[in-house]
Amino acid sequence: MADAEKPTNTTAAADKKPGSTLEADLTKYKLAADITRDVMKKLIELSVEGAKLIDLCTEGDKLLEQGTGSVFNKPVKGVKVNKGIAFPTCVSVNNAVAHFSPLASDPQATQALAKGDVVKLQLGAHIDGFAAITAETIVVGASTDNPVTGRQADVIKAAWTAAEVAMRLVKVGNKNWAVTEGVAKTAQAWDCKPVEGMLSCQQTQNVIDGKKRVILNPSEAQRREFEAATFAEGEVYGIDILISSGEDGKARAEESRTTIYQRDSTVTYQLKMKTSRAVFTEVQKKAGSFPFNVRILEDEKRARMGLQEAVQHSLVKPYDVIYTPNNTFVAGFHFTIALLPGGPSLITHPPIWYKPELVKTEKDLEDEELKGLLARNLRPSKKKGKKVGEAEPKTD
């Protein structure tokens, strides 16, 4: 996400929830993660030369609805369990950074995948408001006999390695800036840059854009204004790693129309237009507090008109489609991670497509501190008695 930071509150229910419920919450997080894995696996199978992006997006959303629709169908204490899409399926190709999910009426609706395209797939599901969002990068037509090379290989290797570094830096007691710097140093090893201003956020029930955040490659102004935060036990984060093969990681909006929006529950405003009020009511009913694609709304023309006023008054925020310069590539991985008493624990599953033998690059990570970090397990093993004079392993 590239939004400027806004104060975002967690729900009152989530704030008051005692730590003893974390295990029950994790069951729902993990179930949502299993659904996203199954949908991602199917999408990767469908992401072949000639596949239309709009077909992949609509199929992904359909599978997410089917997956969440098959679980938790019995009311809990007489209350129906809310579940569904936590992030609409997006298929962003080559230098498109994220959030590309066209409508049938869009000029780019006919865009199809070509051999060699670098494709970022992102989607998410939630059970009872506990969201698991995942993203990974594939290359159309690549195989062990025809691996990815050149700048495409560099940016994918940089992105996945940066994701592995970030997993180990999102730990209790660490600052958010440690992740920012670790990702930047990792990307540099492959002459790549994190995409400027991308945000990762704390998650709670029904909230995927919580107050504690991590920023990638901040501008000077963003660095001055961004709030430092310390990771704490019991927290959950959605970490979005987006790396560009370009020189500075800067991205900008181009011709693509925004199709994904999200209600901002911290803002109140009385909409003036009848159409705007009707559309906003439909958004609340169908998507709640999660991002949605205009595609789910009954009348696209009316929806766009109604959303315009809601966006102007910040009731709804857009997820714009942005691009790095032509002839550059962006690779991305998104994971959801929980900070448990025993250490960090991945909620989402490892990437399905990515394997070292599919990506051949001449560059490698040389930084000894980062290499040492990657050599450690994500969760620390139980301590054994150490020899006299033996130092504790460095963790920062």
PDB file of C-alpha atoms in Angstrom, residues 34 52 66 86 119 143 156 168 177 193 302 340 344 354 360 395:
ATOM      1  CA  ASP A  34      -5.171 -22.420   4.102  1.00  0.00           C
ATOM      2  CA  LYS A  52      -6.525 -12.790 -19.449  1.00  0.00           C
ATOM      3  CA  GLN A  66     -16.254 -20.562  -2.238  1.00  0.00           C
ATOM      4  CA  ALA A  86      -9.973  -9.809   2.871  1.00  0.00           C
ATOM      5  CA  VAL A 119       3.494 -11.510 -12.473  1.00  0.00           C
ATOM      6  CA  SER A 143      10.930 -23.830 -15.600  1.00  0.00           C
ATOM      7  CA  ILE A 156      12.720 -11.773  -7.697  1.00  0.00           C
ATOM      8  CA  ARG A 168      13.297 -12.377  11.133  1.00  0.00           C
ATOM      9  CA  TRP A 177      12.873   0.943  11.211  1.00  0.00           C
ATOM     10  CA  LYS A 193      15.413  -0.784  -4.563  1.00  0.00           C
ATOM     11  CA  ARG A 302     -23.650   4.318 -10.158  1.00  0.00           C
ATOM     12  CA  LEU A 340       3.679 -15.428  19.783  1.00  0.00           C
ATOM     13  CA  PRO A 344       7.394 -15.240  15.451  1.00  0.00           C
ATOM     14  CA  TYR A 354       9.395 -19.772  -5.999  1.00  0.00           C
ATOM     15  CA  LYS A 360      19.385 -17.834 -11.711  1.00  0.00           C
ATOM     16  CA  THR A 395      19.478 -10.818  17.426  1.00  0.00           C
TER      17      THR A 395
END
